[in-house]
Amino acid sequence: MKIGIIGGTFDPIHLGHLRIAEQASAEFRLDEVWFMPAGDPYFKEQLKVTPANIRLEMTKLCILDTNKNYQVSDIEVLRKGKTYTSDTLTELCYKYPEHDFYFIIGLDSLFQLHKWHRPDIILDSAVILCAARDDYIDEDITKSIDTLKKLYPHTKCNIRILHSNKIDISSTKIREAVKAGIDIKPYVTKSVFEYINQHGLYI
């Protein structure tokens, strides 16, 4: 099967994540999309991140609110130590050799991919779907892809553009909105909204 992978802190997961998953499924005819909350994200060491079990639960609730072919994976939450995408993709390819994986990222991640832990493994383990907004600069993306191919010539480096509308939603803005007493119903699913309220998150 063709499996899309969306990883992230999901603090909290929001409708923007679901829109990207829906677009990826439609554009690349994915059989399923797996959402993977990060356990101990190394790139946010200096930031306060909500405990992984809470972020995982919100992700599960969010997916239950949809009727899509989505799954939630706790592979990174259960792994001890820092969370690295390269380790996750290595484990997935070993466990599920029958699947083809499509790793979904944003433009900023594409531009920084060479700085990630073992980018060669990432590029060799999955097709990279880069979510690009309508206002993206094609030349910048082409340059970034060419650079990755030169840096890692022995990898598959199969990078494709996922066309998506501009989504003005972020987990940071949602957390700030909760703290400011602003309604976040337009940005998260019903169950996630209720969970945040019931547990007093982000206040």
Short mmCIF file of C-alpha atoms in Angstrom, two decimals:
data_model
loop_
_atom_site.label_atom_id
_atom_site.label_comp_id
_atom_site.label_asym_id
_atom_site.label_seq_id
_atom_site.Cartn_x
_atom_site.Cartn_y
_atom_site.Cartn_z
CA MET A 1 0.00 0.00 0.00
CA LYS A 2 0.93 3.64 -0.39
CA ILE A 3 1.20 5.09 3.11
CA GLY A 4 1.48 8.78 3.85
CA ILE A 5 3.35 9.79 6.99
CA ILE A 6 2.70 13.05 8.81
CA GLY A 7 4.94 13.57 11.80
CA GLY A 8 4.95 16.49 14.18
CA THR A 9 4.68 17.63 17.73
CA PHE A 10 0.90 18.05 17.30
CA ASP A 11 0.70 20.42 20.26
CA PRO A 12 -2.17 20.48 19.45
CA ILE A 13 -3.12 18.77 16.18
CA HIS A 14 -5.40 21.03 14.10
CA LEU A 15 -7.48 21.23 10.94
CA GLY A 16 -4.47 22.34 8.92
CA HIS A 17 -2.87 18.94 9.47
CA LEU A 18 -6.06 17.24 8.29
CA ARG A 19 -6.26 19.37 5.15
CA ILE A 20 -2.72 18.47 4.15
CA ALA A 21 -3.46 14.78 4.74
CA GLU A 22 -6.60 15.03 2.62
CA GLN A 23 -4.77 16.78 -0.20
CA ALA A 24 -1.92 14.25 -0.14
CA SER A 25 -4.39 11.37 -0.25
CA ALA A 26 -6.20 12.84 -3.22
CA GLU A 27 -3.21 14.05 -5.22
CA PHE A 28 -1.04 10.96 -4.78
CA ARG A 29 -3.79 8.39 -4.27
CA LEU A 30 -2.54 7.25 -0.89
CA ASP A 31 -4.21 4.23 0.66
CA GLU A 32 -3.74 5.48 4.21
CA VAL A 33 -2.20 8.37 6.11
CA TRP A 34 -0.47 7.68 9.43
CA PHE A 35 -0.18 10.51 11.97
CA MET A 36 2.89 10.20 14.20
CA PRO A 37 3.19 12.48 17.24
CA ALA A 38 6.82 13.05 18.17
CA GLY A 39 7.99 11.62 21.46
CA ASP A 40 10.94 13.73 22.56
CA PRO A 41 11.56 16.11 19.64
CA TYR A 42 15.25 17.00 19.60
CA PHE A 43 14.61 20.24 17.69
CA LYS A 44 12.45 21.64 20.50
CA GLU A 45 14.74 20.95 23.43
CA GLN A 46 14.55 24.53 24.66
CA LEU A 47 10.77 24.79 24.38
CA LYS A 48 8.05 23.61 26.73
CA VAL A 49 6.25 20.76 24.99
CA THR A 50 3.08 19.12 26.28
CA PRO A 51 3.73 15.52 27.48
CA ALA A 52 3.71 12.98 24.67
CA ASN A 53 0.84 10.90 26.06
CA ILE A 54 -1.45 13.95 26.01
CA ARG A 55 -0.48 14.91 22.46
CA LEU A 56 -1.00 11.30 21.38
CA GLU A 57 -4.48 11.23 22.92
CA MET A 58 -5.47 14.48 21.17
CA THR A 59 -4.25 13.03 17.88
CA LYS A 60 -6.36 9.90 18.38
CA LEU A 61 -9.43 11.99 19.20
CA CYS A 62 -8.86 14.15 16.16
CA ILE A 63 -8.68 11.16 13.84
CA LEU A 64 -11.84 9.66 15.36
CA ASP A 65 -13.64 12.88 14.39
CA THR A 66 -12.93 12.16 10.73
CA ASN A 67 -14.20 9.41 8.48
CA LYS A 68 -10.99 9.24 6.49
CA ASN A 69 -8.44 6.47 5.95
CA TYR A 70 -6.23 7.81 8.73
CA GLN A 71 -4.34 5.95 11.46
CA VAL A 72 -2.39 7.07 14.51
CA SER A 73 1.01 5.58 15.27
CA ASP A 74 2.67 5.72 18.70
CA ILE A 75 6.02 4.50 17.36
CA GLU A 76 7.82 7.73 18.25
CA VAL A 77 6.06 8.22 21.56
CA LEU A 78 7.11 4.75 22.74
CA ARG A 79 10.72 5.10 21.58
CA LYS A 80 13.07 6.16 24.35
CA GLY A 81 15.41 9.08 23.81
CA LYS A 82 15.34 11.70 21.09
CA THR A 83 12.94 11.38 18.19
CA TYR A 84 14.63 11.19 14.78
CA THR A 85 12.72 10.79 11.52
CA SER A 86 15.55 8.68 10.13
CA ASP A 87 15.08 6.11 12.91
CA THR A 88 11.32 6.08 12.40
CA LEU A 89 11.51 5.50 8.65
CA THR A 90 14.15 2.80 9.13
CA GLU A 91 11.87 0.98 11.57
CA LEU A 92 8.83 1.34 9.33
CA CYS A 93 10.64 0.02 6.27
CA TYR A 94 11.83 -2.97 8.29
CA LYS A 95 8.41 -3.74 9.79
CA TYR A 96 6.38 -3.10 6.66
CA PRO A 97 8.47 -3.96 3.58
CA GLU A 98 5.26 -4.38 1.60
CA HIS A 99 4.39 -0.67 1.91
CA ASP A 100 5.65 2.37 0.02
CA PHE A 101 6.04 5.35 2.34
CA TYR A 102 5.38 8.98 1.46
CA PHE A 103 6.79 11.39 4.04
CA ILE A 104 4.85 14.67 4.09
CA ILE A 105 6.70 17.85 5.05
CA GLY A 106 6.38 21.61 4.59
CA LEU A 107 8.57 23.99 2.62
CA ASP A 108 10.57 25.08 5.65
CA SER A 109 11.41 21.47 6.42
CA LEU A 110 12.50 20.86 2.84
CA PHE A 111 14.87 23.82 2.98
CA GLN A 112 16.34 22.55 6.26
CA LEU A 113 16.34 18.82 5.47
CA HIS A 114 20.11 18.68 4.98
CA LYS A 115 20.48 19.71 8.64
CA TRP A 116 18.29 16.89 9.95
CA HIS A 117 19.68 13.74 11.52
CA ARG A 118 20.77 11.32 8.74
CA PRO A 119 18.96 12.98 5.82
CA ASP A 120 20.44 10.32 3.53
CA ILE A 121 18.33 7.65 5.27
CA ILE A 122 15.22 9.81 5.01
CA LEU A 123 15.74 10.41 1.29
CA ASP A 124 16.35 6.72 0.68
CA SER A 125 13.42 5.42 2.73
CA ALA A 126 10.44 7.36 1.43
CA VAL A 127 9.09 9.58 -1.30
CA ILE A 128 9.15 13.13 0.05
CA LEU A 129 5.94 15.07 -0.45
CA CYS A 130 6.60 18.77 0.06
CA ALA A 131 3.46 20.78 0.76
CA ALA A 132 3.86 24.00 -1.23
CA ARG A 133 1.40 26.88 -1.10
CA ASP A 134 0.06 28.61 -4.17
CA ASP A 135 2.49 31.49 -3.60
CA TYR A 136 5.64 29.35 -3.43
CA ILE A 137 8.67 30.26 -5.53
CA ASP A 138 9.37 27.38 -7.89
CA GLU A 139 13.00 28.38 -8.34
CA ASP A 140 13.73 28.10 -4.62
CA ILE A 141 12.25 24.61 -4.42
CA THR A 142 14.09 23.42 -7.53
CA LYS A 143 17.35 24.78 -6.12
CA SER A 144 16.77 23.02 -2.79
CA ILE A 145 16.00 19.69 -4.47
CA ASP A 146 19.06 19.97 -6.71
CA THR A 147 21.22 20.69 -3.65
CA LEU A 148 19.92 17.58 -1.86
CA LYS A 149 20.59 15.44 -4.93
CA LYS A 150 24.17 16.70 -5.06
CA LEU A 151 24.73 16.19 -1.34
CA TYR A 152 23.25 12.68 -1.35
CA PRO A 153 23.81 11.30 -4.86
CA HIS A 154 23.47 7.66 -3.82
CA THR A 155 19.94 8.04 -2.42
CA LYS A 156 16.62 7.82 -4.23
CA CYS A 157 15.92 11.49 -3.41
CA ASN A 158 12.43 11.28 -4.85
CA ILE A 159 10.88 14.65 -3.93
CA ARG A 160 7.48 15.71 -5.23
CA ILE A 161 5.43 18.83 -4.77
CA LEU A 162 2.15 18.55 -2.89
CA HIS A 163 -0.03 21.46 -3.97
CA SER A 164 -1.96 22.92 -1.07
CA ASN A 165 -3.82 26.12 -0.29
CA LYS A 166 -2.31 28.54 2.18
CA ILE A 167 -3.34 27.48 5.67
CA ASP A 168 -3.15 30.22 8.27
CA ILE A 169 -3.28 27.85 11.24
CA SER A 170 -0.48 26.78 13.53
CA SER A 171 -0.24 25.00 16.86
CA THR A 172 1.61 28.02 18.27
CA LYS A 173 -1.24 30.37 17.34
CA ILE A 174 -3.78 27.99 18.85
CA ARG A 175 -1.88 27.81 22.14
CA GLU A 176 -1.61 31.59 22.21
CA ALA A 177 -5.31 31.92 21.45
CA VAL A 178 -6.28 29.64 24.34
CA LYS A 179 -4.10 31.64 26.70
CA ALA A 180 -5.72 34.87 25.50
CA GLY A 181 -9.23 33.48 25.87
CA ILE A 182 -9.90 33.45 22.11
CA ASP A 183 -12.23 30.81 20.68
CA ILE A 184 -10.30 28.01 18.90
CA LYS A 185 -13.32 26.05 17.63
CA PRO A 186 -12.64 27.07 14.00
CA TYR A 187 -9.18 25.48 14.12
CA VAL A 188 -9.55 22.08 15.80
CA THR A 189 -12.03 19.21 15.74
CA LYS A 190 -14.84 19.02 18.32
CA SER A 191 -13.18 16.30 20.43
CA VAL A 192 -9.82 18.09 20.52
CA PHE A 193 -11.55 21.33 21.55
CA GLU A 194 -13.34 19.55 24.39
CA TYR A 195 -10.17 17.75 25.51
CA ILE A 196 -8.20 21.01 25.69
CA ASN A 197 -10.98 22.61 27.76
CA GLN A 198 -11.48 19.64 30.08
CA HIS A 199 -7.78 19.35 30.87
CA GLY A 200 -7.05 23.06 31.04
CA LEU A 201 -4.30 22.90 28.47
CA TYR A 202 -2.36 25.96 27.29
CA ILE A 203 -3.81 28.29 29.91
#
